Amino acid sequence: VYWKIGKSLTKEDVWKIQEYDLLWQPIWTRYMLLVEWVMELERNRVAVPEHIKEKVNRKVWQQADSEESQRDAHDWLRSMHPTFAPRAELQSTVSSVDAVMKMTRRSKFDEKLGIAESLDALTLQPFGITPEELGANVAHGKQLFGPREEQESCKE
């Protein structure tokens, strides 16, 4: 495919387009969900406020805060009319940034990079032993590593 567009786009342009496409997909999916939700409400003759209708109109894309407007409309519809939610609402409608953060946390990249402390290590911290040390104790059937005293005193 690159040889067809190589005359007008660079490789960096193609990668940037792909990156924007990945960001755009969940935004468009949420927009279509909201449109369907409002249409369902109108079919059932439920009054929908004008500020919500404006947020599911195509003109919303002319605003700089269109994604935020979508989230506001989604939150409002979810809290006010959850029974009219489309089937797709059962699926996740998070933004691409939310999805990337969720994947990062699920893979524990933030812990591996030292950005966040390991939840596993924090769970045994009050007992003065790490999960690895506890695992070694259990594996050997005896205490190889004992609990450590807090190095910093709580007394002042």
mmCIF file with all atom_site columns, C-alpha atoms in Angstrom:
data_model
loop_
_atom_site.group_PDB
_atom_site.id
_atom_site.type_symbol
_atom_site.label_atom_id
_atom_site.label_alt_id
_atom_site.label_comp_id
_atom_site.label_asym_id
_atom_site.label_entity_id
_atom_site.label_seq_id
_atom_site.pdbx_PDB_ins_code
_atom_site.Cartn_x
_atom_site.Cartn_y
_atom_site.Cartn_z
_atom_site.occupancy
_atom_site.B_iso_or_equiv
_atom_site.pdbx_formal_charge
_atom_site.auth_seq_id
_atom_site.auth_comp_id
_atom_site.auth_asym_id
_atom_site.auth_atom_id
_atom_site.pdbx_PDB_model_num
ATOM 1   C CA . VAL A 1 1   ? 0.000   0.000   0.000  1.00 0.00 ? 1   VAL A CA 1
ATOM 2   C CA . TYR A 1 2   ? 2.827   2.387   0.825  1.00 0.00 ? 2   TYR A CA 1
ATOM 3   C CA . TRP A 1 3   ? 4.105   2.381   -2.762 1.00 0.00 ? 3   TRP A CA 1
ATOM 4   C CA . LYS A 1 4   ? 0.726   3.750   -3.904 1.00 0.00 ? 4   LYS A CA 1
ATOM 5   C CA . ILE A 1 5   ? 0.787   6.723   -1.555 1.00 0.00 ? 5   ILE A CA 1
ATOM 6   C CA . GLY A 1 6   ? 4.549   7.153   -1.223 1.00 0.00 ? 6   GLY A CA 1
ATOM 7   C CA . LYS A 1 7   ? 4.575   10.003  -3.719 1.00 0.00 ? 7   LYS A CA 1
ATOM 8   C CA . SER A 1 8   ? 2.407   12.227  -1.551 1.00 0.00 ? 8   SER A CA 1
ATOM 9   C CA . LEU A 1 9   ? 2.886   10.899  2.002  1.00 0.00 ? 9   LEU A CA 1
ATOM 10  C CA . THR A 1 10  ? 5.958   9.989   3.967  1.00 0.00 ? 10  THR A CA 1
ATOM 11  C CA . LYS A 1 11  ? 6.202   6.945   6.226  1.00 0.00 ? 11  LYS A CA 1
ATOM 12  C CA . GLU A 1 12  ? 5.843   9.248   9.218  1.00 0.00 ? 12  GLU A CA 1
ATOM 13  C CA . ASP A 1 13  ? 2.604   10.615  7.733  1.00 0.00 ? 13  ASP A CA 1
ATOM 14  C CA . VAL A 1 14  ? 1.204   7.098   7.346  1.00 0.00 ? 14  VAL A CA 1
ATOM 15  C CA . TRP A 1 15  ? 2.098   6.207   10.943 1.00 0.00 ? 15  TRP A CA 1
ATOM 16  C CA . LYS A 1 16  ? 0.533   9.456   12.180 1.00 0.00 ? 16  LYS A CA 1
ATOM 17  C CA . ILE A 1 17  ? -2.666  8.680   10.249 1.00 0.00 ? 17  ILE A CA 1
ATOM 18  C CA . GLN A 1 18  ? -2.755  5.217   11.791 1.00 0.00 ? 18  GLN A CA 1
ATOM 19  C CA . GLU A 1 19  ? -2.226  6.702   15.260 1.00 0.00 ? 19  GLU A CA 1
ATOM 20  C CA . TYR A 1 20  ? -5.064  9.198   14.783 1.00 0.00 ? 20  TYR A CA 1
ATOM 21  C CA . ASP A 1 21  ? -7.289  6.444   13.445 1.00 0.00 ? 21  ASP A CA 1
ATOM 22  C CA . LEU A 1 22  ? -6.775  4.424   16.623 1.00 0.00 ? 22  LEU A CA 1
ATOM 23  C CA . LEU A 1 23  ? -7.659  7.482   18.694 1.00 0.00 ? 23  LEU A CA 1
ATOM 24  C CA . TRP A 1 24  ? -10.719 8.240   16.568 1.00 0.00 ? 24  TRP A CA 1
ATOM 25  C CA . GLN A 1 25  ? -12.385 4.809   16.637 1.00 0.00 ? 25  GLN A CA 1
ATOM 26  C CA . PRO A 1 26  ? -13.641 4.797   20.248 1.00 0.00 ? 26  PRO A CA 1
ATOM 27  C CA . ILE A 1 27  ? -14.747 8.427   19.953 1.00 0.00 ? 27  ILE A CA 1
ATOM 28  C CA . TRP A 1 28  ? -16.846 7.640   16.877 1.00 0.00 ? 28  TRP A CA 1
ATOM 29  C CA . THR A 1 29  ? -18.229 4.495   18.514 1.00 0.00 ? 29  THR A CA 1
ATOM 30  C CA . ARG A 1 30  ? -19.358 6.505   21.534 1.00 0.00 ? 30  ARG A CA 1
ATOM 31  C CA . TYR A 1 31  ? -20.933 9.135   19.264 1.00 0.00 ? 31  TYR A CA 1
ATOM 32  C CA . MET A 1 32  ? -22.937 6.500   17.376 1.00 0.00 ? 32  MET A CA 1
ATOM 33  C CA . LEU A 1 33  ? -24.026 4.951   20.671 1.00 0.00 ? 33  LEU A CA 1
ATOM 34  C CA . LEU A 1 34  ? -25.273 8.318   21.915 1.00 0.00 ? 34  LEU A CA 1
ATOM 35  C CA . VAL A 1 35  ? -27.172 8.979   18.690 1.00 0.00 ? 35  VAL A CA 1
ATOM 36  C CA . GLU A 1 36  ? -28.861 5.592   18.957 1.00 0.00 ? 36  GLU A CA 1
ATOM 37  C CA . TRP A 1 37  ? -29.677 6.195   22.633 1.00 0.00 ? 37  TRP A CA 1
ATOM 38  C CA . VAL A 1 38  ? -31.327 9.574   21.951 1.00 0.00 ? 38  VAL A CA 1
ATOM 39  C CA . MET A 1 39  ? -33.255 8.131   18.997 1.00 0.00 ? 39  MET A CA 1
ATOM 40  C CA . GLU A 1 40  ? -34.545 5.342   21.257 1.00 0.00 ? 40  GLU A CA 1
ATOM 41  C CA . LEU A 1 41  ? -35.695 7.895   23.810 1.00 0.00 ? 41  LEU A CA 1
ATOM 42  C CA . GLU A 1 42  ? -37.480 9.912   21.134 1.00 0.00 ? 42  GLU A CA 1
ATOM 43  C CA . ARG A 1 43  ? -39.155 6.762   19.734 1.00 0.00 ? 43  ARG A CA 1
ATOM 44  C CA . ASN A 1 44  ? -40.526 6.155   23.222 1.00 0.00 ? 44  ASN A CA 1
ATOM 45  C CA . ARG A 1 45  ? -41.624 9.815   23.461 1.00 0.00 ? 45  ARG A CA 1
ATOM 46  C CA . VAL A 1 46  ? -39.260 10.629  26.300 1.00 0.00 ? 46  VAL A CA 1
ATOM 47  C CA . ALA A 1 47  ? -38.308 14.306  26.432 1.00 0.00 ? 47  ALA A CA 1
ATOM 48  C CA . VAL A 1 48  ? -34.601 14.848  25.806 1.00 0.00 ? 48  VAL A CA 1
ATOM 49  C CA . PRO A 1 49  ? -33.162 18.232  26.829 1.00 0.00 ? 49  PRO A CA 1
ATOM 50  C CA . GLU A 1 50  ? -31.841 20.434  24.046 1.00 0.00 ? 50  GLU A CA 1
ATOM 51  C CA . HIS A 1 51  ? -28.315 20.524  25.523 1.00 0.00 ? 51  HIS A CA 1
ATOM 52  C CA . ILE A 1 52  ? -28.142 16.722  25.192 1.00 0.00 ? 52  ILE A CA 1
ATOM 53  C CA . LYS A 1 53  ? -29.518 16.789  21.627 1.00 0.00 ? 53  LYS A CA 1
ATOM 54  C CA . GLU A 1 54  ? -26.833 19.340  20.734 1.00 0.00 ? 54  GLU A CA 1
ATOM 55  C CA . LYS A 1 55  ? -24.134 16.987  21.997 1.00 0.00 ? 55  LYS A CA 1
ATOM 56  C CA . VAL A 1 56  ? -25.282 14.191  19.679 1.00 0.00 ? 56  VAL A CA 1
ATOM 57  C CA . ASN A 1 57  ? -25.601 16.400  16.615 1.00 0.00 ? 57  ASN A CA 1
ATOM 58  C CA . ARG A 1 58  ? -22.921 16.252  13.915 1.00 0.00 ? 58  ARG A CA 1
ATOM 59  C CA . LYS A 1 59  ? -22.166 19.922  14.541 1.00 0.00 ? 59  LYS A CA 1
ATOM 60  C CA . VAL A 1 60  ? -20.554 18.898  17.835 1.00 0.00 ? 60  VAL A CA 1
ATOM 61  C CA . TRP A 1 61  ? -17.408 18.012  15.857 1.00 0.00 ? 61  TRP A CA 1
ATOM 62  C CA . GLN A 1 62  ? -16.872 21.701  15.118 1.00 0.00 ? 62  GLN A CA 1
ATOM 63  C CA . GLN A 1 63  ? -16.209 22.323  18.808 1.00 0.00 ? 63  GLN A CA 1
ATOM 64  C CA . ALA A 1 64  ? -12.800 21.846  20.360 1.00 0.00 ? 64  ALA A CA 1
ATOM 65  C CA . ASP A 1 65  ? -14.261 19.990  23.354 1.00 0.00 ? 65  ASP A CA 1
ATOM 66  C CA . SER A 1 66  ? -16.380 17.513  21.403 1.00 0.00 ? 66  SER A CA 1
ATOM 67  C CA . GLU A 1 67  ? -15.020 14.444  23.220 1.00 0.00 ? 67  GLU A CA 1
ATOM 68  C CA . GLU A 1 68  ? -15.751 16.047  26.592 1.00 0.00 ? 68  GLU A CA 1
ATOM 69  C CA . SER A 1 69  ? -19.262 16.922  25.399 1.00 0.00 ? 69  SER A CA 1
ATOM 70  C CA . GLN A 1 70  ? -19.759 13.294  24.450 1.00 0.00 ? 70  GLN A CA 1
ATOM 71  C CA . ARG A 1 71  ? -18.680 12.099  27.862 1.00 0.00 ? 71  ARG A CA 1
ATOM 72  C CA . ASP A 1 72  ? -21.057 14.579  29.507 1.00 0.00 ? 72  ASP A CA 1
ATOM 73  C CA . ALA A 1 73  ? -23.967 13.396  27.370 1.00 0.00 ? 73  ALA A CA 1
ATOM 74  C CA . HIS A 1 74  ? -23.049 9.770   28.007 1.00 0.00 ? 74  HIS A CA 1
ATOM 75  C CA . ASP A 1 75  ? -22.938 10.315  31.773 1.00 0.00 ? 75  ASP A CA 1
ATOM 76  C CA . TRP A 1 76  ? -26.269 12.147  31.694 1.00 0.00 ? 76  TRP A CA 1
ATOM 77  C CA . LEU A 1 77  ? -27.993 9.448   29.626 1.00 0.00 ? 77  LEU A CA 1
ATOM 78  C CA . ARG A 1 78  ? -26.527 6.681   31.754 1.00 0.00 ? 78  ARG A CA 1
ATOM 79  C CA . SER A 1 79  ? -27.789 8.268   34.972 1.00 0.00 ? 79  SER A CA 1
ATOM 80  C CA . MET A 1 80  ? -31.161 9.548   33.738 1.00 0.00 ? 80  MET A CA 1
ATOM 81  C CA . HIS A 1 81  ? -32.273 6.835   31.275 1.00 0.00 ? 81  HIS A CA 1
ATOM 82  C CA . PRO A 1 82  ? -30.322 3.612   31.801 1.00 0.00 ? 82  PRO A CA 1
ATOM 83  C CA . THR A 1 83  ? -33.316 1.452   30.819 1.00 0.00 ? 83  THR A CA 1
ATOM 84  C CA . PHE A 1 84  ? -33.285 2.870   27.279 1.00 0.00 ? 84  PHE A CA 1
ATOM 85  C CA . ALA A 1 85  ? -29.595 2.149   26.735 1.00 0.00 ? 85  ALA A CA 1
ATOM 86  C CA . PRO A 1 86  ? -28.732 0.434   23.452 1.00 0.00 ? 86  PRO A CA 1
ATOM 87  C CA . ARG A 1 87  ? -27.193 -3.039  23.538 1.00 0.00 ? 87  ARG A CA 1
ATOM 88  C CA . ALA A 1 88  ? -23.820 -1.572  22.641 1.00 0.00 ? 88  ALA A CA 1
ATOM 89  C CA . GLU A 1 89  ? -23.876 0.310   25.954 1.00 0.00 ? 89  GLU A CA 1
ATOM 90  C CA . LEU A 1 90  ? -23.103 -2.969  27.655 1.00 0.00 ? 90  LEU A CA 1
ATOM 91  C CA . GLN A 1 91  ? -19.738 -2.842  25.921 1.00 0.00 ? 91  GLN A CA 1
ATOM 92  C CA . SER A 1 92  ? -17.012 -0.507  27.051 1.00 0.00 ? 92  SER A CA 1
ATOM 93  C CA . THR A 1 93  ? -17.200 3.046   25.671 1.00 0.00 ? 93  THR A CA 1
ATOM 94  C CA . VAL A 1 94  ? -14.029 4.441   27.143 1.00 0.00 ? 94  VAL A CA 1
ATOM 95  C CA . SER A 1 95  ? -11.780 6.789   25.249 1.00 0.00 ? 95  SER A CA 1
ATOM 96  C CA . SER A 1 96  ? -8.627  5.481   23.642 1.00 0.00 ? 96  SER A CA 1
ATOM 97  C CA . VAL A 1 97  ? -6.526  7.155   26.335 1.00 0.00 ? 97  VAL A CA 1
ATOM 98  C CA . ASP A 1 98  ? -8.544  5.325   28.994 1.00 0.00 ? 98  ASP A CA 1
ATOM 99  C CA . ALA A 1 99  ? -8.040  2.067   27.117 1.00 0.00 ? 99  ALA A CA 1
ATOM 100 C CA . VAL A 1 100 ? -4.287  2.587   26.880 1.00 0.00 ? 100 VAL A CA 1
ATOM 101 C CA . MET A 1 101 ? -4.077  3.389   30.604 1.00 0.00 ? 101 MET A CA 1
ATOM 102 C CA . LYS A 1 102 ? -6.152  0.326   31.461 1.00 0.00 ? 102 LYS A CA 1
ATOM 103 C CA . MET A 1 103 ? -3.899  -1.878  29.323 1.00 0.00 ? 103 MET A CA 1
ATOM 104 C CA . THR A 1 104 ? -0.804  -0.312  30.904 1.00 0.00 ? 104 THR A CA 1
ATOM 105 C CA . ARG A 1 105 ? -2.062  -1.015  34.404 1.00 0.00 ? 105 ARG A CA 1
ATOM 106 C CA . ARG A 1 106 ? -3.242  -4.514  33.524 1.00 0.00 ? 106 ARG A CA 1
ATOM 107 C CA . SER A 1 107 ? 0.219   -5.307  32.109 1.00 0.00 ? 107 SER A CA 1
ATOM 108 C CA . LYS A 1 108 ? 1.819   -3.610  35.134 1.00 0.00 ? 108 LYS A CA 1
ATOM 109 C CA . PHE A 1 109 ? 4.006   -1.471  32.869 1.00 0.00 ? 109 PHE A CA 1
ATOM 110 C CA . ASP A 1 110 ? 3.586   1.456   35.242 1.00 0.00 ? 110 ASP A CA 1
ATOM 111 C CA . GLU A 1 111 ? 5.055   -0.658  38.048 1.00 0.00 ? 111 GLU A CA 1
ATOM 112 C CA . LYS A 1 112 ? 7.854   -2.013  35.871 1.00 0.00 ? 112 LYS A CA 1
ATOM 113 C CA . LEU A 1 113 ? 8.800   1.508   34.845 1.00 0.00 ? 113 LEU A CA 1
ATOM 114 C CA . GLY A 1 114 ? 8.753   2.651   38.467 1.00 0.00 ? 114 GLY A CA 1
ATOM 115 C CA . ILE A 1 115 ? 5.881   5.092   37.927 1.00 0.00 ? 115 ILE A CA 1
ATOM 116 C CA . ALA A 1 116 ? 3.651   3.344   40.449 1.00 0.00 ? 116 ALA A CA 1
ATOM 117 C CA . GLU A 1 117 ? 4.449   1.111   43.368 1.00 0.00 ? 117 GLU A CA 1
ATOM 118 C CA . SER A 1 118 ? 3.573   -2.536  42.960 1.00 0.00 ? 118 SER A CA 1
ATOM 119 C CA . LEU A 1 119 ? 0.250   -3.318  44.575 1.00 0.00 ? 119 LEU A CA 1
ATOM 120 C CA . ASP A 1 120 ? 1.555   -6.814  45.348 1.00 0.00 ? 120 ASP A CA 1
ATOM 121 C CA . ALA A 1 121 ? 4.482   -5.394  47.300 1.00 0.00 ? 121 ALA A CA 1
ATOM 122 C CA . LEU A 1 122 ? 2.259   -2.933  49.118 1.00 0.00 ? 122 LEU A CA 1
ATOM 123 C CA . THR A 1 123 ? -0.163  -5.641  50.279 1.00 0.00 ? 123 THR A CA 1
ATOM 124 C CA . LEU A 1 124 ? 2.453   -7.321  52.505 1.00 0.00 ? 124 LEU A CA 1
ATOM 125 C CA . GLN A 1 125 ? 4.328   -4.175  53.448 1.00 0.00 ? 125 GLN A CA 1
ATOM 126 C CA . PRO A 1 126 ? 2.655   -3.870  56.899 1.00 0.00 ? 126 PRO A CA 1
ATOM 127 C CA . PHE A 1 127 ? 3.953   -7.372  57.699 1.00 0.00 ? 127 PHE A CA 1
ATOM 128 C CA . GLY A 1 128 ? 7.553   -6.478  56.842 1.00 0.00 ? 128 GLY A CA 1
ATOM 129 C CA . ILE A 1 129 ? 7.956   -9.093  54.116 1.00 0.00 ? 129 ILE A CA 1
ATOM 130 C CA . THR A 1 130 ? 7.801   -9.017  50.324 1.00 0.00 ? 130 THR A CA 1
ATOM 131 C CA . PRO A 1 131 ? 5.675   -11.408 48.248 1.00 0.00 ? 131 PRO A CA 1
ATOM 132 C CA . GLU A 1 132 ? 8.852   -13.016 46.883 1.00 0.00 ? 132 GLU A CA 1
ATOM 133 C CA . GLU A 1 133 ? 10.175  -13.681 50.389 1.00 0.00 ? 133 GLU A CA 1
ATOM 134 C CA . LEU A 1 134 ? 6.838   -15.098 51.516 1.00 0.00 ? 134 LEU A CA 1
ATOM 135 C CA . GLY A 1 135 ? 6.773   -17.328 48.424 1.00 0.00 ? 135 GLY A CA 1
ATOM 136 C CA . ALA A 1 136 ? 10.275  -18.609 49.192 1.00 0.00 ? 136 ALA A CA 1
ATOM 137 C CA . ASN A 1 137 ? 9.237   -19.373 52.779 1.00 0.00 ? 137 ASN A CA 1
ATOM 138 C CA . VAL A 1 138 ? 6.187   -21.317 51.599 1.00 0.00 ? 138 VAL A CA 1
ATOM 139 C CA . ALA A 1 139 ? 8.117   -23.142 48.871 1.00 0.00 ? 139 ALA A CA 1
ATOM 140 C CA . HIS A 1 140 ? 10.780  -24.332 51.319 1.00 0.00 ? 140 HIS A CA 1
ATOM 141 C CA . GLY A 1 141 ? 8.311   -25.106 54.089 1.00 0.00 ? 141 GLY A CA 1
ATOM 142 C CA . LYS A 1 142 ? 10.278  -23.050 56.590 1.00 0.00 ? 142 LYS A CA 1
ATOM 143 C CA . GLN A 1 143 ? 11.051  -19.462 57.397 1.00 0.00 ? 143 GLN A CA 1
ATOM 144 C CA . LEU A 1 144 ? 13.963  -18.291 55.304 1.00 0.00 ? 144 LEU A CA 1
ATOM 145 C CA . PHE A 1 145 ? 12.969  -14.644 55.532 1.00 0.00 ? 145 PHE A CA 1
ATOM 146 C CA . GLY A 1 146 ? 11.482  -13.110 58.627 1.00 0.00 ? 146 GLY A CA 1
ATOM 147 C CA . PRO A 1 147 ? 9.494   -9.929  59.020 1.00 0.00 ? 147 PRO A CA 1
ATOM 148 C CA . ARG A 1 148 ? 11.553  -6.756  59.130 1.00 0.00 ? 148 ARG A CA 1
ATOM 149 C CA . GLU A 1 149 ? 10.889  -3.952  61.546 1.00 0.00 ? 149 GLU A CA 1
ATOM 150 C CA . GLU A 1 150 ? 9.865   -0.610  60.139 1.00 0.00 ? 150 GLU A CA 1
ATOM 151 C CA . GLN A 1 151 ? 13.022  1.370   59.499 1.00 0.00 ? 151 GLN A CA 1
ATOM 152 C CA . GLU A 1 152 ? 11.277  4.692   59.963 1.00 0.00 ? 152 GLU A CA 1
ATOM 153 C CA . SER A 1 153 ? 9.769   5.192   63.339 1.00 0.00 ? 153 SER A CA 1
ATOM 154 C CA . CYS A 1 154 ? 6.281   6.620   63.636 1.00 0.00 ? 154 CYS A CA 1
ATOM 155 C CA . LYS A 1 155 ? 7.398   8.443   66.792 1.00 0.00 ? 155 LYS A CA 1
ATOM 156 C CA . GLU A 1 156 ? 8.320   12.064  66.496 1.00 0.00 ? 156 GLU A CA 1
#
